[in-house]
Amino acid sequence: MEKAPDDAPSRSIEQHPDDPAWRADALGASRHSRLADEIRPAVERPDPEAAVELCADLTRAHLGDFALALALLTRPERRRAQALVAYACTLFDFARRRGVDGDRLAAINRWEYTLDEALSGRAVAQPIFVAMSREQGRRRWSTEGLDALGVCARRRRATHDQPTTVQDVERAALALARGFGRAWLGAPLPPEIEALGAGLIRLDRLQQLGRETAEGRCPLARTEVGDAAPIPPAEPLLLAEARKECQRLRPLFLGGARGLPTLPDGYRRTVAYALFAGLALLTQIEEADASLLITPPRIGLRARLRLLARARWVRV
């Protein structure tokens, strides 16, 4: 993949990591640490089916209420999406880690370098790369899309704790949605769907507002909420800005609904489910009290199944 300008000097000397913790527990330090137990060590003879299972487990844990959307894909496309989610969420975990900035950059470089090797046909035993390589054989990944994910991870690394302005939040989410969509589908997403994807990314961060802020990673702009730490004095300001962010997101979701017919066949109902689930969560956040900063809003199982049925039968 094409090297990003800010990592060219260091990436050129990167070698395979020798630390087994890097290979076996890539998500151990993140807010998604519940996924750490699912990352399995690299093995001498990788099992492609075990790699598929791992990526599916990571995707369910990472996507939460939105994981059910993938049930509306064909089996091959579901596996492709799961491999990409597993790859991307680990990549961004490196960007979010505490510690020296150079260490975060080196971890991102190694992850991308190893993917390059796997996609070029070299044997790489880490299960996520086994799954990515298998999908490459079925349909080539978009190099441009994968490179865009790496650029987004580096930018996330550089703005590690808190974005500066609302515009920074908007640009970063849109770039990530654009890169992920290009990597997955191999072609640019329709503009309305890119905007919806950006809205879903920002919504995920709102769901984790309390936890992220408590850990010093407030997802809301510094110009709107200051440093937002500690939480108790900043609680009213955080809640007020969360509601404002919901107001900014709702038009993106409504625009996404208009963009559903522009998607290729086979993806529309998946995106429709994500749209319906996102609107349900937006309403919860808008109506939430201070408990929003303690317990992330969720959609119950019955409600998810209703949304699944609605998406399955929606006419688009």
Tab-separated table of N, CA and C in Angstrom, residues 114-255:
chain	number	residue	atom	x	y	z
A	114	THR	N	2.435	-5.718	7.847
A	114	THR	CA	2.105	-7.135	7.846
A	114	THR	C	0.922	-7.411	6.925
A	115	LEU	N	-0.031	-6.491	6.864
A	115	LEU	CA	-1.126	-6.661	5.907
A	115	LEU	C	-0.588	-6.657	4.481
A	116	ASP	N	0.339	-5.747	4.186
A	116	ASP	CA	0.940	-5.720	2.853
A	116	ASP	C	1.526	-7.085	2.502
A	117	GLU	N	2.222	-7.670	3.462
A	117	GLU	CA	2.835	-8.978	3.217
A	117	GLU	C	1.757	-10.047	2.965
A	118	ALA	N	0.731	-10.038	3.800
A	118	ALA	CA	-0.321	-11.054	3.662
A	118	ALA	C	-1.027	-10.933	2.317
A	119	LEU	N	-1.321	-9.706	1.899
A	119	LEU	CA	-2.051	-9.515	0.646
A	119	LEU	C	-1.178	-9.760	-0.581
A	120	SER	N	0.145	-9.733	-0.387
A	120	SER	CA	1.037	-10.014	-1.510
A	120	SER	C	1.288	-11.507	-1.675
A	121	GLY	N	0.690	-12.318	-0.787
A	121	GLY	CA	0.795	-13.756	-0.931
A	121	GLY	C	1.729	-14.431	0.036
A	122	ARG	N	2.420	-13.661	0.881
A	122	ARG	CA	3.316	-14.270	1.863
A	122	ARG	C	2.502	-14.870	3.002
A	123	ALA	N	3.015	-15.913	3.588
A	123	ALA	CA	2.325	-16.588	4.684
A	123	ALA	C	2.465	-15.764	5.958
A	124	VAL	N	1.340	-15.316	6.485
A	124	VAL	CA	1.290	-14.579	7.754
A	124	VAL	C	0.268	-15.289	8.620
A	125	ALA	N	0.697	-15.727	9.798
A	125	ALA	CA	-0.140	-16.638	10.564
A	125	ALA	C	-1.161	-15.951	11.466
A	126	GLN	N	-1.048	-14.639	11.705
A	126	GLN	CA	-2.010	-13.966	12.572
A	126	GLN	C	-3.403	-14.103	11.947
A	127	PRO	N	-4.405	-14.561	12.707
A	127	PRO	CA	-5.705	-14.903	12.118
A	127	PRO	C	-6.383	-13.781	11.334
A	128	ILE	N	-6.283	-12.543	11.807
A	128	ILE	CA	-6.941	-11.450	11.085
A	128	ILE	C	-6.358	-11.322	9.679
A	129	PHE	N	-5.044	-11.469	9.564
A	129	PHE	CA	-4.416	-11.373	8.245
A	129	PHE	C	-4.730	-12.590	7.384
A	130	VAL	N	-4.915	-13.737	8.013
A	130	VAL	CA	-5.342	-14.923	7.268
A	130	VAL	C	-6.696	-14.638	6.618
A	131	ALA	N	-7.617	-14.049	7.388
A	131	ALA	CA	-8.944	-13.734	6.845
A	131	ALA	C	-8.867	-12.673	5.761
A	132	MET	N	-8.044	-11.646	5.972
A	132	MET	CA	-7.908	-10.596	4.960
A	132	MET	C	-7.312	-11.156	3.676
A	133	SER	N	-6.322	-12.034	3.808
A	133	SER	CA	-5.697	-12.637	2.632
A	133	SER	C	-6.682	-13.531	1.875
A	134	ARG	N	-7.486	-14.258	2.621
A	134	ARG	CA	-8.483	-15.127	1.985
A	134	ARG	C	-9.470	-14.288	1.172
A	135	GLU	N	-9.890	-13.174	1.718
A	135	GLU	CA	-10.809	-12.306	0.982
A	135	GLU	C	-10.145	-11.671	-0.231
A	136	GLN	N	-8.850	-11.402	-0.121
A	136	GLN	CA	-8.119	-10.870	-1.274
A	136	GLN	C	-8.185	-11.832	-2.449
A	137	GLY	N	-8.130	-13.136	-2.149
A	137	GLY	CA	-8.224	-14.131	-3.207
A	137	GLY	C	-9.598	-14.188	-3.840
A	138	ARG	N	-10.625	-13.833	-3.069
A	138	ARG	CA	-11.989	-13.857	-3.600
A	138	ARG	C	-12.283	-12.589	-4.401
A	139	ARG	N	-11.902	-11.452	-3.850
A	139	ARG	CA	-12.058	-10.164	-4.539
A	139	ARG	C	-11.049	-9.197	-3.946
A	140	ARG	N	-10.237	-8.612	-4.767
A	140	ARG	CA	-9.133	-7.796	-4.268
A	140	ARG	C	-9.640	-6.610	-3.455
A	141	TRP	N	-8.924	-6.345	-2.375
A	141	TRP	CA	-9.237	-5.171	-1.579
A	141	TRP	C	-8.815	-3.914	-2.332
A	142	SER	N	-9.501	-2.824	-2.061
A	142	SER	CA	-9.105	-1.534	-2.617
A	142	SER	C	-7.890	-1.015	-1.855
A	143	THR	N	-6.760	-0.906	-2.536
A	143	THR	CA	-5.551	-0.358	-1.904
A	143	THR	C	-5.794	1.067	-1.435
A	144	GLU	N	-6.527	1.820	-2.248
A	144	GLU	CA	-6.819	3.208	-1.879
A	144	GLU	C	-7.629	3.267	-0.583
A	145	GLY	N	-8.609	2.371	-0.452
A	145	GLY	CA	-9.411	2.362	0.770
A	145	GLY	C	-8.606	1.954	1.987
A	146	LEU	N	-7.776	0.911	1.867
A	146	LEU	CA	-6.952	0.478	2.995
A	146	LEU	C	-5.942	1.547	3.380
A	147	ASP	N	-5.355	2.205	2.381
A	147	ASP	CA	-4.427	3.299	2.686
A	147	ASP	C	-5.134	4.426	3.439
A	148	ALA	N	-6.374	4.701	3.047
A	148	ALA	CA	-7.130	5.765	3.707
A	148	ALA	C	-7.369	5.430	5.179
A	149	LEU	N	-7.617	4.150	5.492
A	149	LEU	CA	-7.779	3.757	6.890
A	149	LEU	C	-6.498	4.019	7.667
A	150	GLY	N	-5.343	3.728	7.065
A	150	GLY	CA	-4.078	4.007	7.735
A	150	GLY	C	-3.873	5.485	7.985
A	151	VAL	N	-4.213	6.317	7.011
A	151	VAL	CA	-4.099	7.773	7.187
A	151	VAL	C	-4.992	8.237	8.332
A	152	CYS	N	-6.217	7.707	8.381
A	152	CYS	CA	-7.149	8.081	9.459
A	152	CYS	C	-6.598	7.659	10.822
A	153	ALA	N	-5.995	6.480	10.898
A	153	ALA	CA	-5.429	6.028	12.168
A	153	ALA	C	-4.295	6.940	12.605
A	154	ARG	N	-3.471	7.393	11.686
A	154	ARG	CA	-2.379	8.302	12.047
A	154	ARG	C	-2.914	9.648	12.525
A	155	ARG	N	-3.963	10.122	11.883
A	155	ARG	CA	-4.555	11.377	12.337
A	155	ARG	C	-5.182	11.209	13.716
A	156	ARG	N	-5.810	10.050	13.936
A	156	ARG	CA	-6.380	9.762	15.266
A	156	ARG	C	-5.284	9.734	16.316
A	157	ARG	N	-4.129	9.189	15.953
A	157	ARG	CA	-2.989	9.156	16.856
A	157	ARG	C	-2.548	10.574	17.213
A	158	ALA	N	-2.547	11.468	16.216
A	158	ALA	CA	-2.071	12.832	16.426
A	158	ALA	C	-3.049	13.649	17.275
A	159	THR	N	-4.359	13.347	17.210
A	159	THR	CA	-5.367	14.037	18.030
A	159	THR	C	-5.873	13.052	19.071
A	160	HIS	N	-4.950	12.508	19.823
A	160	HIS	CA	-5.188	11.328	20.651
A	160	HIS	C	-6.261	11.551	21.708
A	161	ASP	N	-6.280	12.705	22.358
A	161	ASP	CA	-7.147	12.885	23.521
A	161	ASP	C	-8.498	13.513	23.202
A	162	GLN	N	-8.519	14.537	22.355
A	162	GLN	CA	-9.770	15.253	22.116
A	162	GLN	C	-9.656	16.087	20.847
A	163	PRO	N	-10.676	16.054	19.984
A	163	PRO	CA	-10.645	16.923	18.802
A	163	PRO	C	-10.787	18.382	19.222
A	164	THR	N	-10.290	19.266	18.381
A	164	THR	CA	-10.294	20.686	18.741
A	164	THR	C	-11.628	21.349	18.440
A	165	THR	N	-12.169	21.134	17.250
A	165	THR	CA	-13.397	21.806	16.844
A	165	THR	C	-14.424	20.797	16.346
A	166	VAL	N	-15.662	21.249	16.221
A	166	VAL	CA	-16.718	20.411	15.644
A	166	VAL	C	-16.358	20.037	14.217
A	167	GLN	N	-15.747	20.957	13.501
A	167	GLN	CA	-15.356	20.670	12.123
A	167	GLN	C	-14.314	19.553	12.069
A	168	ASP	N	-13.424	19.506	13.058
A	168	ASP	CA	-12.450	18.414	13.129
A	168	ASP	C	-13.167	17.073	13.331
A	169	VAL	N	-14.176	17.064	14.188
A	169	VAL	CA	-14.959	15.844	14.413
A	169	VAL	C	-15.607	15.397	13.116
A	170	GLU	N	-16.204	16.334	12.408
A	170	GLU	CA	-16.912	16.014	11.171
A	170	GLU	C	-15.965	15.494	10.099
A	171	ARG	N	-14.829	16.162	9.927
A	171	ARG	CA	-13.880	15.755	8.883
A	171	ARG	C	-13.299	14.370	9.162
A	172	ALA	N	-12.944	14.126	10.419
A	172	ALA	CA	-12.330	12.835	10.754
A	172	ALA	C	-13.315	11.687	10.537
A	173	ALA	N	-14.558	11.868	10.950
A	173	ALA	CA	-15.551	10.800	10.789
A	173	ALA	C	-15.857	10.558	9.314
A	174	LEU	N	-15.946	11.625	8.532
A	174	LEU	CA	-16.237	11.461	7.105
A	174	LEU	C	-15.089	10.755	6.396
A	175	ALA	N	-13.862	11.101	6.741
A	175	ALA	CA	-12.705	10.450	6.114
A	175	ALA	C	-12.676	8.965	6.447
A	176	LEU	N	-13.002	8.616	7.684
A	176	LEU	CA	-13.009	7.208	8.077
A	176	LEU	C	-14.125	6.448	7.360
A	177	ALA	N	-15.320	7.022	7.298
A	177	ALA	CA	-16.427	6.375	6.589
A	177	ALA	C	-16.093	6.184	5.118
A	178	ARG	N	-15.470	7.182	4.529
A	178	ARG	CA	-15.110	7.109	3.106
A	178	ARG	C	-14.068	6.008	2.873
A	179	GLY	N	-13.064	5.948	3.746
A	179	GLY	CA	-12.028	4.933	3.586
A	179	GLY	C	-12.559	3.536	3.799
A	180	PHE	N	-13.386	3.357	4.827
A	180	PHE	CA	-13.926	2.019	5.102
A	180	PHE	C	-14.824	1.560	3.952
A	181	GLY	N	-15.682	2.453	3.483
A	181	GLY	CA	-16.574	2.083	2.383
A	181	GLY	C	-15.810	1.721	1.129
A	182	ARG	N	-14.770	2.495	0.823
A	182	ARG	CA	-13.964	2.212	-0.368
A	182	ARG	C	-13.242	0.878	-0.222
A	183	ALA	N	-12.714	0.605	0.990
A	183	ALA	CA	-12.017	-0.656	1.218
A	183	ALA	C	-12.970	-1.835	1.085
A	184	TRP	N	-14.160	-1.696	1.609
A	184	TRP	CA	-15.115	-2.812	1.626
A	184	TRP	C	-15.694	-3.087	0.246
A	185	LEU	N	-16.209	-2.032	-0.401
A	185	LEU	CA	-16.929	-2.224	-1.656
A	185	LEU	C	-16.028	-2.120	-2.879
A	186	GLY	N	-14.853	-1.501	-2.705
A	186	GLY	CA	-13.958	-1.345	-3.842
A	186	GLY	C	-14.269	-0.160	-4.714
A	187	ALA	N	-15.216	0.664	-4.306
A	187	ALA	CA	-15.618	1.843	-5.074
A	187	ALA	C	-16.135	2.887	-4.092
A	188	PRO	N	-16.122	4.156	-4.474
A	188	PRO	CA	-16.620	5.190	-3.562
A	188	PRO	C	-18.093	4.976	-3.221
A	189	LEU	N	-18.448	5.274	-1.989
A	189	LEU	CA	-19.842	5.239	-1.577
A	189	LEU	C	-20.574	6.452	-2.131
A	190	PRO	N	-21.887	6.346	-2.349
A	190	PRO	CA	-22.671	7.547	-2.672
A	190	PRO	C	-22.520	8.581	-1.552
A	191	PRO	N	-22.507	9.870	-1.868
A	191	PRO	CA	-22.266	10.904	-0.851
A	191	PRO	C	-23.197	10.811	0.357
A	192	GLU	N	-24.478	10.520	0.124
A	192	GLU	CA	-25.415	10.442	1.248
A	192	GLU	C	-25.070	9.281	2.174
A	193	ILE	N	-24.541	8.195	1.615
A	193	ILE	CA	-24.184	7.037	2.431
A	193	ILE	C	-22.874	7.289	3.157
A	194	GLU	N	-21.940	7.991	2.520
A	194	GLU	CA	-20.719	8.397	3.226
A	194	GLU	C	-21.070	9.253	4.442
A	195	ALA	N	-21.999	10.190	4.248
A	195	ALA	CA	-22.400	11.060	5.356
A	195	ALA	C	-23.087	10.261	6.453
A	196	LEU	N	-23.910	9.293	6.066
A	196	LEU	CA	-24.546	8.420	7.055
A	196	LEU	C	-23.492	7.632	7.816
A	197	GLY	N	-22.504	7.084	7.104
A	197	GLY	CA	-21.433	6.357	7.770
A	197	GLY	C	-20.696	7.222	8.769
A	198	ALA	N	-20.426	8.465	8.398
A	198	ALA	CA	-19.780	9.391	9.331
A	198	ALA	C	-20.665	9.626	10.551
A	199	GLY	N	-21.975	9.730	10.318
A	199	GLY	CA	-22.891	9.909	11.441
A	199	GLY	C	-22.881	8.724	12.388
A	200	LEU	N	-22.796	7.514	11.834
A	200	LEU	CA	-22.759	6.308	12.669
A	200	LEU	C	-21.481	6.260	13.501
A	201	ILE	N	-20.373	6.690	12.921
A	201	ILE	CA	-19.110	6.728	13.662
A	201	ILE	C	-19.205	7.718	14.816
A	202	ARG	N	-19.756	8.882	14.561
A	202	ARG	CA	-19.910	9.883	15.630
A	202	ARG	C	-20.909	9.416	16.683
A	203	LEU	N	-21.938	8.703	16.250
A	203	LEU	CA	-22.905	8.164	17.198
A	203	LEU	C	-22.249	7.145	18.132
A	204	ASP	N	-21.394	6.285	17.580
A	204	ASP	CA	-20.679	5.318	18.415
A	204	ASP	C	-19.879	6.029	19.499
A	205	ARG	N	-19.269	7.128	19.157
A	205	ARG	CA	-18.464	7.868	20.138
A	205	ARG	C	-19.355	8.517	21.191
A	206	LEU	N	-20.549	8.941	20.776
A	206	LEU	CA	-21.488	9.475	21.769
A	206	LEU	C	-21.939	8.392	22.741
A	207	GLN	N	-22.144	7.184	22.246
A	207	GLN	CA	-22.520	6.082	23.135
A	207	GLN	C	-21.472	5.866	24.221
A	208	GLN	N	-20.225	6.092	23.893
A	208	GLN	CA	-19.125	5.855	24.826
A	208	GLN	C	-18.659	7.137	25.503
A	209	LEU	N	-19.492	8.170	25.499
A	209	LEU	CA	-19.070	9.488	25.973
A	209	LEU	C	-18.521	9.459	27.401
A	210	GLY	N	-19.256	8.824	28.317
A	210	GLY	CA	-18.812	8.816	29.707
A	210	GLY	C	-17.506	8.084	29.894
A	211	ARG	N	-17.399	6.903	29.311
A	211	ARG	CA	-16.185	6.103	29.470
A	211	ARG	C	-14.982	6.785	28.829
A	212	GLU	N	-15.179	7.293	27.625
A	212	GLU	CA	-14.069	7.935	26.933
A	212	GLU	C	-13.595	9.186	27.675
A	213	THR	N	-14.541	9.988	28.157
A	213	THR	CA	-14.169	11.210	28.862
A	213	THR	C	-13.452	10.887	30.165
A	214	ALA	N	-13.941	9.869	30.863
A	214	ALA	CA	-13.285	9.467	32.108
A	214	ALA	C	-11.853	9.014	31.864
A	215	GLU	N	-11.586	8.466	30.685
A	215	GLU	CA	-10.245	8.012	30.339
A	215	GLU	C	-9.417	9.110	29.678
A	216	GLY	N	-9.950	10.335	29.626
A	216	GLY	CA	-9.209	11.442	29.043
A	216	GLY	C	-9.273	11.519	27.544
A	217	ARG	N	-10.287	10.894	26.937
A	217	ARG	CA	-10.427	10.904	25.477
A	217	ARG	C	-11.812	11.422	25.086
A	218	CYS	N	-12.170	12.575	25.518
A	218	CYS	CA	-13.499	13.099	25.230
A	218	CYS	C	-13.699	13.217	23.717
A	219	PRO	N	-14.775	12.640	23.165
A	219	PRO	CA	-15.000	12.705	21.716
A	219	PRO	C	-15.629	14.013	21.254
A	220	LEU	N	-16.043	14.862	22.204
A	220	LEU	CA	-16.658	16.138	21.854
A	220	LEU	C	-15.583	17.219	21.738
A	221	ALA	N	-15.841	18.209	20.888
A	221	ALA	CA	-14.829	19.215	20.569
A	221	ALA	C	-14.449	20.051	21.783
A	222	ARG	N	-13.163	20.358	21.886
A	222	ARG	CA	-12.663	21.169	22.994
A	222	ARG	C	-13.263	22.571	22.957
A	223	THR	N	-13.531	23.091	21.750
A	223	THR	CA	-14.133	24.420	21.661
A	223	THR	C	-15.529	24.458	22.258
A	224	GLU	N	-16.199	23.304	22.374
A	224	GLU	CA	-17.574	23.257	22.871
A	224	GLU	C	-17.654	22.879	24.352
A	225	VAL	N	-16.754	22.020	24.816
A	225	VAL	CA	-16.862	21.525	26.198
A	225	VAL	C	-15.580	21.723	26.997
A	226	GLY	N	-14.603	22.428	26.447
A	226	GLY	CA	-13.339	22.578	27.151
A	226	GLY	C	-12.636	21.227	27.263
A	227	ASP	N	-11.888	21.061	28.338
A	227	ASP	CA	-11.185	19.785	28.534
A	227	ASP	C	-12.108	18.703	29.080
A	228	ALA	N	-13.283	19.080	29.602
A	228	ALA	CA	-14.327	18.129	30.013
A	228	ALA	C	-13.849	17.109	31.038
A	229	ALA	N	-12.919	17.490	31.872
A	229	ALA	CA	-12.449	16.564	32.906
A	229	ALA	C	-12.126	17.366	34.165
A	230	PRO	N	-12.475	16.846	35.343
A	230	PRO	CA	-13.207	15.588	35.549
A	230	PRO	C	-14.686	15.710	35.171
A	231	ILE	N	-15.344	14.574	35.053
A	231	ILE	CA	-16.719	14.562	34.547
A	231	ILE	C	-17.704	15.308	35.455
A	232	PRO	N	-17.735	15.097	36.791
A	232	PRO	CA	-18.823	15.697	37.583
A	232	PRO	C	-19.030	17.190	37.359
A	233	PRO	N	-17.985	18.045	37.408
A	233	PRO	CA	-18.256	19.467	37.148
A	233	PRO	C	-18.693	19.739	35.713
A	234	ALA	N	-18.237	18.901	34.783
A	234	ALA	CA	-18.533	19.133	33.368
A	234	ALA	C	-19.810	18.447	32.907
A	235	GLU	N	-20.484	17.734	33.815
A	235	GLU	CA	-21.627	16.900	33.417
A	235	GLU	C	-22.709	17.667	32.651
A	236	PRO	N	-23.197	18.804	33.149
A	236	PRO	CA	-24.256	19.513	32.401
A	236	PRO	C	-23.799	19.936	31.011
A	237	LEU	N	-22.549	20.374	30.906
A	237	LEU	CA	-22.030	20.814	29.619
A	237	LEU	C	-21.909	19.646	28.652
A	238	LEU	N	-21.452	18.504	29.135
A	238	LEU	CA	-21.328	17.323	28.298
A	238	LEU	C	-22.693	16.870	27.778
A	239	LEU	N	-23.684	16.844	28.656
A	239	LEU	CA	-25.017	16.409	28.249
A	239	LEU	C	-25.630	17.372	27.238
A	240	ALA	N	-25.437	18.674	27.472
A	240	ALA	CA	-25.985	19.666	26.540
A	240	ALA	C	-25.329	19.544	25.168
A	241	GLU	N	-24.014	19.339	25.136
A	241	GLU	CA	-23.319	19.223	23.861
A	241	GLU	C	-23.651	17.902	23.171
A	242	ALA	N	-23.875	16.843	23.952
A	242	ALA	CA	-24.284	15.565	23.352
A	242	ALA	C	-25.602	15.730	22.621
A	243	ARG	N	-26.538	16.479	23.202
A	243	ARG	CA	-27.822	16.708	22.535
A	243	ARG	C	-27.636	17.547	21.271
A	244	LYS	N	-26.734	18.531	21.330
A	244	LYS	CA	-26.447	19.328	20.131
A	244	LYS	C	-25.843	18.452	19.028
A	245	GLU	N	-24.964	17.528	19.433
A	245	GLU	CA	-24.376	16.635	18.451
A	245	GLU	C	-25.452	15.757	17.818
A	246	CYS	N	-26.419	15.321	18.605
A	246	CYS	CA	-27.532	14.549	18.043
A	246	CYS	C	-28.291	15.363	17.004
A	247	GLN	N	-28.479	16.640	17.281
A	247	GLN	CA	-29.172	17.506	16.322
A	247	GLN	C	-28.375	17.647	15.032
A	248	ARG	N	-27.047	17.659	15.161
A	248	ARG	CA	-26.209	17.729	13.958
A	248	ARG	C	-26.230	16.412	13.181
A	249	LEU	N	-26.416	15.294	13.887
A	249	LEU	CA	-26.375	13.986	13.238
A	249	LEU	C	-27.684	13.619	12.547
A	250	ARG	N	-28.797	14.067	13.085
A	250	ARG	CA	-30.082	13.616	12.551
A	250	ARG	C	-30.227	13.901	11.054
A	251	PRO	N	-29.840	15.071	10.540
A	251	PRO	CA	-29.943	15.286	9.085
A	251	PRO	C	-29.094	14.309	8.270
A	252	LEU	N	-27.973	13.849	8.831
A	252	LEU	CA	-27.141	12.880	8.122
A	252	LEU	C	-27.880	11.549	7.969
A	253	PHE	N	-28.631	11.167	9.007
A	253	PHE	CA	-29.397	9.923	8.952
A	253	PHE	C	-30.554	10.052	7.973
A	254	LEU	N	-31.228	11.172	7.997
A	254	LEU	CA	-32.342	11.362	7.071
A	254	LEU	C	-31.852	11.413	5.620
A	255	GLY	N	-30.691	12.033	5.410
A	255	GLY	CA	-30.107	12.036	4.073
A	255	GLY	C	-29.702	10.636	3.644
